[in-house]
Amino acid sequence: RAGGLMSKVMSLGGKGKTAQSQALQVAKPKTRAIDRQAADVHYYSLQELARDPPYPEGVDAARREMFLSDDDFRAVFNMGKDDFDEMPGWKKELLKRKKGLF
C-alpha cells in the first residue's frame, strides 16, 4: 500500500513527514508558576519580594518575580512576563539578581 502512504505524506505538505512525526512537533503549552487569571492571586511590591525570607505566604521563592503585578513587572524588568518567560534561564537569573529577586 505504498500509494496510500504516499498520499498521506503528500497531504501533510509533501515534505516526507508522517502524521506521527508531525504530532511530535506540536508545541508545548507555556506553563506559569501562577495563573494570573485566577481571582485569588495576590501581587506584592518589589520591596516585599526582594527582602530576605520569609516571603509572603504562598509565594514560590524561585519565581518571586511572577508575584509582581503586570505593571510593576514591566517597570522593574522593562518587558512583560511573557517576554521574560521566553528568555533563556541564565538571562532571567542575571536580571533577577540585579533586582534582588534571586
PDB file of N, CA and C in Angstrom:
ATOM      1  N   ARG A   1       0.818  -1.191   0.000  1.00  0.00           N
ATOM      2  CA  ARG A   1       0.000   0.000   0.000  1.00  0.00           C
ATOM      3  C   ARG A   1       0.860   1.252   0.000  1.00  0.00           C
ATOM      4  N   ALA A   2       1.859   1.254  -0.809  1.00  0.00           N
ATOM      5  CA  ALA A   2       2.751   2.407  -0.901  1.00  0.00           C
ATOM      6  C   ALA A   2       2.020   3.639  -1.391  1.00  0.00           C
ATOM      7  N   GLY A   3       1.013   3.450  -2.270  1.00  0.00           N
ATOM      8  CA  GLY A   3       0.260   4.598  -2.768  1.00  0.00           C
ATOM      9  C   GLY A   3      -0.492   5.307  -1.658  1.00  0.00           C
ATOM     10  N   GLY A   4      -1.034   4.532  -0.705  1.00  0.00           N
ATOM     11  CA  GLY A   4      -1.751   5.120   0.429  1.00  0.00           C
ATOM     12  C   GLY A   4      -0.826   5.929   1.321  1.00  0.00           C
ATOM     13  N   LEU A   5       0.364   5.408   1.557  1.00  0.00           N
ATOM     14  CA  LEU A   5       1.340   6.117   2.377  1.00  0.00           C
ATOM     15  C   LEU A   5       1.798   7.390   1.692  1.00  0.00           C
ATOM     16  N   MET A   6       2.041   7.317   0.401  1.00  0.00           N
ATOM     17  CA  MET A   6       2.492   8.493  -0.341  1.00  0.00           C
ATOM     18  C   MET A   6       1.427   9.582  -0.338  1.00  0.00           C
ATOM     19  N   SER A   7       0.154   9.193  -0.478  1.00  0.00           N
ATOM     20  CA  SER A   7      -0.890  10.218  -0.462  1.00  0.00           C
ATOM     21  C   SER A   7      -0.997  10.851   0.915  1.00  0.00           C
ATOM     22  N   LYS A   8      -0.737  10.053   1.970  1.00  0.00           N
ATOM     23  CA  LYS A   8      -0.764  10.612   3.326  1.00  0.00           C
ATOM     24  C   LYS A   8       0.382  11.602   3.504  1.00  0.00           C
ATOM     25  N   VAL A   9       1.563  11.260   2.993  1.00  0.00           N
ATOM     26  CA  VAL A   9       2.716  12.161   3.065  1.00  0.00           C
ATOM     27  C   VAL A   9       2.432  13.426   2.276  1.00  0.00           C
ATOM     28  N   MET A  10       1.869  13.290   1.096  1.00  0.00           N
ATOM     29  CA  MET A  10       1.575  14.459   0.267  1.00  0.00           C
ATOM     30  C   MET A  10       0.525  15.345   0.932  1.00  0.00           C
ATOM     31  N   SER A  11      -0.428  14.758   1.645  1.00  0.00           N
ATOM     32  CA  SER A  11      -1.449  15.568   2.298  1.00  0.00           C
ATOM     33  C   SER A  11      -0.866  16.353   3.468  1.00  0.00           C
ATOM     34  N   LEU A  12       0.305  15.944   3.937  1.00  0.00           N
ATOM     35  CA  LEU A  12       0.969  16.661   5.018  1.00  0.00           C
ATOM     36  C   LEU A  12       1.953  17.696   4.499  1.00  0.00           C
ATOM     37  N   GLY A  13       1.845  18.014   3.259  1.00  0.00           N
ATOM     38  CA  GLY A  13       2.688  19.057   2.706  1.00  0.00           C
ATOM     39  C   GLY A  13       3.771  18.516   1.796  1.00  0.00           C
ATOM     40  N   GLY A  14       3.813  17.196   1.590  1.00  0.00           N
ATOM     41  CA  GLY A  14       4.773  16.618   0.669  1.00  0.00           C
ATOM     42  C   GLY A  14       6.210  16.711   1.128  1.00  0.00           C
ATOM     43  N   LYS A  15       6.453  16.931   2.383  1.00  0.00           N
ATOM     44  CA  LYS A  15       7.820  17.102   2.864  1.00  0.00           C
ATOM     45  C   LYS A  15       8.329  15.840   3.550  1.00  0.00           C
ATOM     46  N   GLY A  16       7.666  14.715   3.289  1.00  0.00           N
ATOM     47  CA  GLY A  16       8.125  13.465   3.859  1.00  0.00           C
ATOM     48  C   GLY A  16       7.778  13.289   5.328  1.00  0.00           C
ATOM     49  N   LYS A  17       6.916  14.097   5.877  1.00  0.00           N
ATOM     50  CA  LYS A  17       6.543  13.989   7.273  1.00  0.00           C
ATOM     51  C   LYS A  17       5.356  13.051   7.396  1.00  0.00           C
ATOM     52  N   THR A  18       5.419  12.175   8.363  1.00  0.00           N
ATOM     53  CA  THR A  18       4.286  11.305   8.633  1.00  0.00           C
ATOM     54  C   THR A  18       3.429  11.970   9.689  1.00  0.00           C
ATOM     55  N   ALA A  19       2.227  11.441   9.864  1.00  0.00           N
ATOM     56  CA  ALA A  19       1.339  12.000  10.883  1.00  0.00           C
ATOM     57  C   ALA A  19       1.979  11.884  12.263  1.00  0.00           C
ATOM     58  N   GLN A  20       2.717  10.794  12.509  1.00  0.00           N
ATOM     59  CA  GLN A  20       3.354  10.608  13.796  1.00  0.00           C
ATOM     60  C   GLN A  20       4.440  11.654  14.038  1.00  0.00           C
ATOM     61  N   SER A  21       5.268  11.923  13.046  1.00  0.00           N
ATOM     62  CA  SER A  21       6.330  12.912  13.255  1.00  0.00           C
ATOM     63  C   SER A  21       5.757  14.308  13.404  1.00  0.00           C
ATOM     64  N   GLN A  22       4.649  14.574  12.738  1.00  0.00           N
ATOM     65  CA  GLN A  22       4.025  15.889  12.916  1.00  0.00           C
ATOM     66  C   GLN A  22       3.444  16.035  14.308  1.00  0.00           C
ATOM     67  N   ALA A  23       2.892  14.948  14.832  1.00  0.00           N
ATOM     68  CA  ALA A  23       2.318  15.003  16.176  1.00  0.00           C
ATOM     69  C   ALA A  23       3.397  15.312  17.206  1.00  0.00           C
ATOM     70  N   LEU A  24       4.623  14.854  16.961  1.00  0.00           N
ATOM     71  CA  LEU A  24       5.714  15.115  17.886  1.00  0.00           C
ATOM     72  C   LEU A  24       6.165  16.571  17.857  1.00  0.00           C
ATOM     73  N   GLN A  25       5.802  17.296  16.821  1.00  0.00           N
ATOM     74  CA  GLN A  25       6.227  18.681  16.682  1.00  0.00           C
ATOM     75  C   GLN A  25       5.230  19.673  17.271  1.00  0.00           C
ATOM     76  N   VAL A  26       4.181  19.176  17.890  1.00  0.00           N
ATOM     77  CA  VAL A  26       3.185  20.061  18.493  1.00  0.00           C
ATOM     78  C   VAL A  26       3.851  20.839  19.617  1.00  0.00           C
ATOM     79  N   ALA A  27       3.663  22.115  19.625  1.00  0.00           N
ATOM     80  CA  ALA A  27       4.301  22.984  20.619  1.00  0.00           C
ATOM     81  C   ALA A  27       3.766  22.679  22.004  1.00  0.00           C
ATOM     82  N   LYS A  28       4.681  22.697  22.985  1.00  0.00           N
ATOM     83  CA  LYS A  28       4.271  22.528  24.368  1.00  0.00           C
ATOM     84  C   LYS A  28       3.562  23.800  24.829  1.00  0.00           C
ATOM     85  N   PRO A  29       2.515  23.642  25.621  1.00  0.00           N
ATOM     86  CA  PRO A  29       1.875  24.844  26.154  1.00  0.00           C
ATOM     87  C   PRO A  29       2.793  25.502  27.171  1.00  0.00           C
ATOM     88  N   LYS A  30       2.722  26.814  27.263  1.00  0.00           N
ATOM     89  CA  LYS A  30       3.522  27.544  28.245  1.00  0.00           C
ATOM     90  C   LYS A  30       2.982  27.245  29.634  1.00  0.00           C
ATOM     91  N   THR A  31       3.878  27.133  30.570  1.00  0.00           N
ATOM     92  CA  THR A  31       3.468  26.926  31.950  1.00  0.00           C
ATOM     93  C   THR A  31       3.911  28.113  32.771  1.00  0.00           C
ATOM     94  N   ARG A  32       3.174  28.394  33.760  1.00  0.00           N
ATOM     95  CA  ARG A  32       3.447  29.512  34.645  1.00  0.00           C
ATOM     96  C   ARG A  32       3.453  29.049  36.076  1.00  0.00           C
ATOM     97  N   ALA A  33       4.222  29.683  36.912  1.00  0.00           N
ATOM     98  CA  ALA A  33       4.244  29.336  38.323  1.00  0.00           C
ATOM     99  C   ALA A  33       2.906  29.672  38.962  1.00  0.00           C
ATOM    100  N   ILE A  34       2.270  30.711  38.464  1.00  0.00           N
ATOM    101  CA  ILE A  34       0.949  31.084  38.970  1.00  0.00           C
ATOM    102  C   ILE A  34       0.058  31.395  37.789  1.00  0.00           C
ATOM    103  N   ASP A  35      -1.217  31.218  37.966  1.00  0.00           N
ATOM    104  CA  ASP A  35      -2.183  31.542  36.928  1.00  0.00           C
ATOM    105  C   ASP A  35      -2.675  32.952  37.192  1.00  0.00           C
ATOM    106  N   ARG A  36      -2.220  33.898  36.371  1.00  0.00           N
ATOM    107  CA  ARG A  36      -2.557  35.304  36.602  1.00  0.00           C
ATOM    108  C   ARG A  36      -4.025  35.600  36.357  1.00  0.00           C
ATOM    109  N   GLN A  37      -4.741  34.674  35.751  1.00  0.00           N
ATOM    110  CA  GLN A  37      -6.166  34.882  35.506  1.00  0.00           C
ATOM    111  C   GLN A  37      -6.992  34.519  36.737  1.00  0.00           C
ATOM    112  N   ALA A  38      -6.419  33.768  37.650  1.00  0.00           N
ATOM    113  CA  ALA A  38      -7.152  33.334  38.831  1.00  0.00           C
ATOM    114  C   ALA A  38      -7.478  34.544  39.705  1.00  0.00           C
ATOM    115  N   ALA A  39      -8.663  34.518  40.273  1.00  0.00           N
ATOM    116  CA  ALA A  39      -9.129  35.655  41.069  1.00  0.00           C
ATOM    117  C   ALA A  39      -8.408  35.766  42.404  1.00  0.00           C
ATOM    118  N   ASP A  40      -7.868  34.664  42.913  1.00  0.00           N
ATOM    119  CA  ASP A  40      -7.269  34.687  44.238  1.00  0.00           C
ATOM    120  C   ASP A  40      -5.767  34.983  44.235  1.00  0.00           C
ATOM    121  N   VAL A  41      -5.201  35.384  43.110  1.00  0.00           N
ATOM    122  CA  VAL A  41      -3.777  35.715  43.050  1.00  0.00           C
ATOM    123  C   VAL A  41      -3.559  37.061  43.724  1.00  0.00           C
ATOM    124  N   HIS A  42      -2.570  37.088  44.609  1.00  0.00           N
ATOM    125  CA  HIS A  42      -2.237  38.332  45.291  1.00  0.00           C
ATOM    126  C   HIS A  42      -0.862  38.779  44.815  1.00  0.00           C
ATOM    127  N   TYR A  43      -0.749  40.028  44.450  1.00  0.00           N
ATOM    128  CA  TYR A  43       0.528  40.576  43.997  1.00  0.00           C
ATOM    129  C   TYR A  43       1.197  41.326  45.139  1.00  0.00           C
ATOM    130  N   TYR A  44       2.523  41.389  45.081  1.00  0.00           N
ATOM    131  CA  TYR A  44       3.307  42.047  46.103  1.00  0.00           C
ATOM    132  C   TYR A  44       4.224  43.069  45.460  1.00  0.00           C
ATOM    133  N   SER A  45       4.716  43.992  46.267  1.00  0.00           N
ATOM    134  CA  SER A  45       5.651  45.006  45.764  1.00  0.00           C
ATOM    135  C   SER A  45       7.043  44.391  45.632  1.00  0.00           C
ATOM    136  N   LEU A  46       7.901  45.061  44.870  1.00  0.00           N
ATOM    137  CA  LEU A  46       9.278  44.612  44.735  1.00  0.00           C
ATOM    138  C   LEU A  46       9.958  44.571  46.096  1.00  0.00           C
ATOM    139  N   GLN A  47       9.673  45.538  46.956  1.00  0.00           N
ATOM    140  CA  GLN A  47      10.289  45.584  48.274  1.00  0.00           C
ATOM    141  C   GLN A  47       9.905  44.353  49.105  1.00  0.00           C
ATOM    142  N   GLU A  48       8.669  43.905  49.001  1.00  0.00           N
ATOM    143  CA  GLU A  48       8.237  42.718  49.750  1.00  0.00           C
ATOM    144  C   GLU A  48       8.877  41.440  49.215  1.00  0.00           C
ATOM    145  N   LEU A  49       9.089  41.402  47.906  1.00  0.00           N
ATOM    146  CA  LEU A  49       9.615  40.188  47.280  1.00  0.00           C
ATOM    147  C   LEU A  49      11.134  40.121  47.271  1.00  0.00           C
ATOM    148  N   ALA A  50      11.813  41.257  47.331  1.00  0.00           N
ATOM    149  CA  ALA A  50      13.272  41.290  47.257  1.00  0.00           C
ATOM    150  C   ALA A  50      13.936  41.161  48.625  1.00  0.00           C
ATOM    151  N   ARG A  51      13.173  41.134  49.674  1.00  0.00           N
ATOM    152  CA  ARG A  51      13.756  41.027  51.014  1.00  0.00           C
ATOM    153  C   ARG A  51      14.189  39.585  51.300  1.00  0.00           C
ATOM    154  N   ASP A  52      14.876  39.414  52.414  1.00  0.00           N
ATOM    155  CA  ASP A  52      15.273  38.075  52.852  1.00  0.00           C
ATOM    156  C   ASP A  52      14.045  37.306  53.335  1.00  0.00           C
ATOM    157  N   PRO A  53      14.120  35.973  53.310  1.00  0.00           N
ATOM    158  CA  PRO A  53      12.987  35.158  53.790  1.00  0.00           C
ATOM    159  C   PRO A  53      12.679  35.486  55.238  1.00  0.00           C
ATOM    160  N   PRO A  54      11.484  35.246  55.683  1.00  0.00           N
ATOM    161  CA  PRO A  54      10.401  34.549  54.991  1.00  0.00           C
ATOM    162  C   PRO A  54       9.676  35.461  54.012  1.00  0.00           C
ATOM    163  N   TYR A  55       9.244  34.867  52.905  1.00  0.00           N
ATOM    164  CA  TYR A  55       8.485  35.593  51.895  1.00  0.00           C
ATOM    165  C   TYR A  55       7.005  35.520  52.243  1.00  0.00           C
ATOM    166  N   PRO A  56       6.207  36.380  51.622  1.00  0.00           N
ATOM    167  CA  PRO A  56       4.772  36.314  51.896  1.00  0.00           C
ATOM    168  C   PRO A  56       4.221  34.907  51.656  1.00  0.00           C
ATOM    169  N   GLU A  57       3.227  34.545  52.400  1.00  0.00           N
ATOM    170  CA  GLU A  57       2.628  33.211  52.309  1.00  0.00           C
ATOM    171  C   GLU A  57       2.161  32.897  50.885  1.00  0.00           C
ATOM    172  N   GLY A  58       2.504  31.715  50.414  1.00  0.00           N
ATOM    173  CA  GLY A  58       2.084  31.274  49.092  1.00  0.00           C
ATOM    174  C   GLY A  58       3.011  31.680  47.962  1.00  0.00           C
ATOM    175  N   VAL A  59       4.058  32.435  48.248  1.00  0.00           N
ATOM    176  CA  VAL A  59       4.989  32.892  47.212  1.00  0.00           C
ATOM    177  C   VAL A  59       6.058  31.829  46.983  1.00  0.00           C
ATOM    178  N   ASP A  60       6.205  31.418  45.723  1.00  0.00           N
ATOM    179  CA  ASP A  60       7.255  30.482  45.330  1.00  0.00           C
ATOM    180  C   ASP A  60       8.566  31.262  45.284  1.00  0.00           C
ATOM    181  N   ALA A  61       9.490  30.932  46.163  1.00  0.00           N
ATOM    182  CA  ALA A  61      10.736  31.681  46.274  1.00  0.00           C
ATOM    183  C   ALA A  61      11.530  31.696  44.966  1.00  0.00           C
ATOM    184  N   ALA A  62      11.427  30.636  44.185  1.00  0.00           N
ATOM    185  CA  ALA A  62      12.161  30.555  42.919  1.00  0.00           C
ATOM    186  C   ALA A  62      11.518  31.370  41.807  1.00  0.00           C
ATOM    187  N   ARG A  63      10.271  31.781  41.987  1.00  0.00           N
ATOM    188  CA  ARG A  63       9.554  32.537  40.952  1.00  0.00           C
ATOM    189  C   ARG A  63       8.920  33.801  41.541  1.00  0.00           C
ATOM    190  N   ARG A  64       9.613  34.425  42.461  1.00  0.00           N
ATOM    191  CA  ARG A  64       9.056  35.614  43.130  1.00  0.00           C
ATOM    192  C   ARG A  64       8.661  36.707  42.156  1.00  0.00           C
ATOM    193  N   GLU A  65       9.397  36.840  41.053  1.00  0.00           N
ATOM    194  CA  GLU A  65       9.096  37.901  40.083  1.00  0.00           C
ATOM    195  C   GLU A  65       7.686  37.791  39.526  1.00  0.00           C
ATOM    196  N   MET A  66       7.126  36.588  39.487  1.00  0.00           N
ATOM    197  CA  MET A  66       5.788  36.397  38.931  1.00  0.00           C
ATOM    198  C   MET A  66       4.694  36.881  39.874  1.00  0.00           C
ATOM    199  N   PHE A  67       5.072  37.245  41.088  1.00  0.00           N
ATOM    200  CA  PHE A  67       4.111  37.773  42.041  1.00  0.00           C
ATOM    201  C   PHE A  67       4.090  39.302  42.048  1.00  0.00           C
ATOM    202  N   LEU A  68       4.802  39.917  41.107  1.00  0.00           N
ATOM    203  CA  LEU A  68       4.679  41.360  40.857  1.00  0.00           C
ATOM    204  C   LEU A  68       3.468  41.563  39.964  1.00  0.00           C
ATOM    205  N   SER A  69       2.772  42.656  40.125  1.00  0.00           N
ATOM    206  CA  SER A  69       1.677  42.957  39.192  1.00  0.00           C
ATOM    207  C   SER A  69       2.270  43.151  37.807  1.00  0.00           C
ATOM    208  N   ASP A  70       1.446  43.057  36.783  1.00  0.00           N
ATOM    209  CA  ASP A  70       1.943  43.234  35.410  1.00  0.00           C
ATOM    210  C   ASP A  70       2.618  44.593  35.233  1.00  0.00           C
ATOM    211  N   ASP A  71       2.018  45.635  35.797  1.00  0.00           N
ATOM    212  CA  ASP A  71       2.593  46.983  35.675  1.00  0.00           C
ATOM    213  C   ASP A  71       3.931  47.087  36.409  1.00  0.00           C
ATOM    214  N   ASP A  72       3.992  46.542  37.630  1.00  0.00           N
ATOM    215  CA  ASP A  72       5.249  46.568  38.389  1.00  0.00           C
ATOM    216  C   ASP A  72       6.316  45.736  37.691  1.00  0.00           C
ATOM    217  N   PHE A  73       5.926  44.587  37.154  1.00  0.00           N
ATOM    218  CA  PHE A  73       6.882  43.731  36.452  1.00  0.00           C
ATOM    219  C   PHE A  73       7.494  44.480  35.275  1.00  0.00           C
ATOM    220  N   ARG A  74       6.644  45.166  34.503  1.00  0.00           N
ATOM    221  CA  ARG A  74       7.122  45.912  33.336  1.00  0.00           C
ATOM    222  C   ARG A  74       8.040  47.061  33.779  1.00  0.00           C
ATOM    223  N   ALA A  75       7.722  47.704  34.882  1.00  0.00           N
ATOM    224  CA  ALA A  75       8.556  48.802  35.383  1.00  0.00           C
ATOM    225  C   ALA A  75       9.912  48.285  35.871  1.00  0.00           C
ATOM    226  N   VAL A  76       9.938  47.119  36.486  1.00  0.00           N
ATOM    227  CA  VAL A  76      11.172  46.548  37.028  1.00  0.00           C
ATOM    228  C   VAL A  76      12.050  45.967  35.924  1.00  0.00           C
ATOM    229  N   PHE A  77      11.455  45.190  35.009  1.00  0.00           N
ATOM    230  CA  PHE A  77      12.240  44.453  34.013  1.00  0.00           C
ATOM    231  C   PHE A  77      12.194  45.046  32.600  1.00  0.00           C
ATOM    232  N   ASN A  78      11.425  46.084  32.398  1.00  0.00           N
ATOM    233  CA  ASN A  78      11.303  46.700  31.068  1.00  0.00           C
ATOM    234  C   ASN A  78      10.766  45.743  30.005  1.00  0.00           C
ATOM    235  N   MET A  79       9.932  44.799  30.410  1.00  0.00           N
ATOM    236  CA  MET A  79       9.307  43.849  29.489  1.00  0.00           C
ATOM    237  C   MET A  79       8.150  43.189  30.214  1.00  0.00           C
ATOM    238  N   GLY A  80       7.284  42.547  29.452  1.00  0.00           N
ATOM    239  CA  GLY A  80       6.169  41.820  30.036  1.00  0.00           C
ATOM    240  C   GLY A  80       6.600  40.445  30.527  1.00  0.00           C
ATOM    241  N   LYS A  81       5.726  39.802  31.292  1.00  0.00           N
ATOM    242  CA  LYS A  81       6.022  38.480  31.846  1.00  0.00           C
ATOM    243  C   LYS A  81       6.177  37.428  30.750  1.00  0.00           C
ATOM    244  N   ASP A  82       5.402  37.521  29.690  1.00  0.00           N
ATOM    245  CA  ASP A  82       5.515  36.554  28.600  1.00  0.00           C
ATOM    246  C   ASP A  82       6.876  36.651  27.923  1.00  0.00           C
ATOM    247  N   ASP A  83       7.352  37.872  27.687  1.00  0.00           N
ATOM    248  CA  ASP A  83       8.676  38.050  27.082  1.00  0.00           C
ATOM    249  C   ASP A  83       9.770  37.515  28.008  1.00  0.00           C
ATOM    250  N   PHE A  84       9.613  37.764  29.291  1.00  0.00           N
ATOM    251  CA  PHE A  84      10.577  37.286  30.279  1.00  0.00           C
ATOM    252  C   PHE A  84      10.624  35.758  30.279  1.00  0.00           C
ATOM    253  N   ASP A  85       9.454  35.124  30.225  1.00  0.00           N
ATOM    254  CA  ASP A  85       9.385  33.653  30.222  1.00  0.00           C
ATOM    255  C   ASP A  85      10.084  33.041  29.020  1.00  0.00           C
ATOM    256  N   GLU A  86      10.142  33.759  27.905  1.00  0.00           N
ATOM    257  CA  GLU A  86      10.768  33.257  26.684  1.00  0.00           C
ATOM    258  C   GLU A  86      12.291  33.319  26.721  1.00  0.00           C
ATOM    259  N   MET A  87      12.858  34.060  27.663  1.00  0.00           N
ATOM    260  CA  MET A  87      14.314  34.235  27.741  1.00  0.00           C
ATOM    261  C   MET A  87      14.979  32.965  28.264  1.00  0.00           C
ATOM    262  N   PRO A  88      16.249  32.757  27.900  1.00  0.00           N
ATOM    263  CA  PRO A  88      16.982  31.616  28.466  1.00  0.00           C
ATOM    264  C   PRO A  88      17.150  31.789  29.979  1.00  0.00           C
ATOM    265  N   GLY A  89      17.247  30.677  30.672  1.00  0.00           N
ATOM    266  CA  GLY A  89      17.337  30.691  32.130  1.00  0.00           C
ATOM    267  C   GLY A  89      18.466  31.542  32.679  1.00  0.00           C
ATOM    268  N   TRP A  90      19.631  31.486  32.046  1.00  0.00           N
ATOM    269  CA  TRP A  90      20.774  32.255  32.557  1.00  0.00           C
ATOM    270  C   TRP A  90      20.506  33.750  32.502  1.00  0.00           C
ATOM    271  N   LYS A  91      19.771  34.172  31.479  1.00  0.00           N
ATOM    272  CA  LYS A  91      19.492  35.602  31.332  1.00  0.00           C
ATOM    273  C   LYS A  91      18.462  36.058  32.362  1.00  0.00           C
ATOM    274  N   LYS A  92      17.449  35.206  32.601  1.00  0.00           N
ATOM    275  CA  LYS A  92      16.449  35.524  33.627  1.00  0.00           C
ATOM    276  C   LYS A  92      17.119  35.618  34.996  1.00  0.00           C
ATOM    277  N   GLU A  93      18.018  34.675  35.273  1.00  0.00           N
ATOM    278  CA  GLU A  93      18.720  34.677  36.557  1.00  0.00           C
ATOM    279  C   GLU A  93      19.537  35.951  36.737  1.00  0.00           C
ATOM    280  N   LEU A  94      20.219  36.375  35.695  1.00  0.00           N
ATOM    281  CA  LEU A  94      21.019  37.600  35.751  1.00  0.00           C
ATOM    282  C   LEU A  94      20.142  38.811  36.063  1.00  0.00           C
ATOM    283  N   LEU A  95      19.016  38.937  35.363  1.00  0.00           N
ATOM    284  CA  LEU A  95      18.108  40.059  35.606  1.00  0.00           C
ATOM    285  C   LEU A  95      17.520  40.010  37.010  1.00  0.00           C
ATOM    286  N   LYS A  96      17.154  38.814  37.459  1.00  0.00           N
ATOM    287  CA  LYS A  96      16.590  38.672  38.800  1.00  0.00           C
ATOM    288  C   LYS A  96      17.617  39.028  39.862  1.00  0.00           C
ATOM    289  N   ARG A  97      18.889  38.665  39.656  1.00  0.00           N
ATOM    290  CA  ARG A  97      19.946  39.008  40.614  1.00  0.00           C
ATOM    291  C   ARG A  97      20.099  40.525  40.729  1.00  0.00           C
ATOM    292  N   LYS A  98      20.045  41.214  39.587  1.00  0.00           N
ATOM    293  CA  LYS A  98      20.187  42.667  39.589  1.00  0.00           C
ATOM    294  C   LYS A  98      19.073  43.353  40.372  1.00  0.00           C
ATOM    295  N   LYS A  99      17.905  42.722  40.435  1.00  0.00           N
ATOM    296  CA  LYS A  99      16.759  43.307  41.129  1.00  0.00           C
ATOM    297  C   LYS A  99      16.541  42.735  42.522  1.00  0.00           C
ATOM    298  N   GLY A 100      17.454  41.855  42.958  1.00  0.00           N
ATOM    299  CA  GLY A 100      17.331  41.268  44.305  1.00  0.00           C
ATOM    300  C   GLY A 100      16.288  40.190  44.419  1.00  0.00           C
ATOM    301  N   LEU A 101      15.961  39.557  43.298  1.00  0.00           N
ATOM    302  CA  LEU A 101      14.922  38.521  43.315  1.00  0.00           C
ATOM    303  C   LEU A 101      15.488  37.122  43.102  1.00  0.00           C
ATOM    304  N   PHE A 102      16.791  36.955  43.318  1.00  0.00           N
ATOM    305  CA  PHE A 102      17.383  35.632  43.168  1.00  0.00           C
ATOM    306  C   PHE A 102      18.243  35.327  44.363  1.00  0.00           C
TER     307      PHE A 102
END
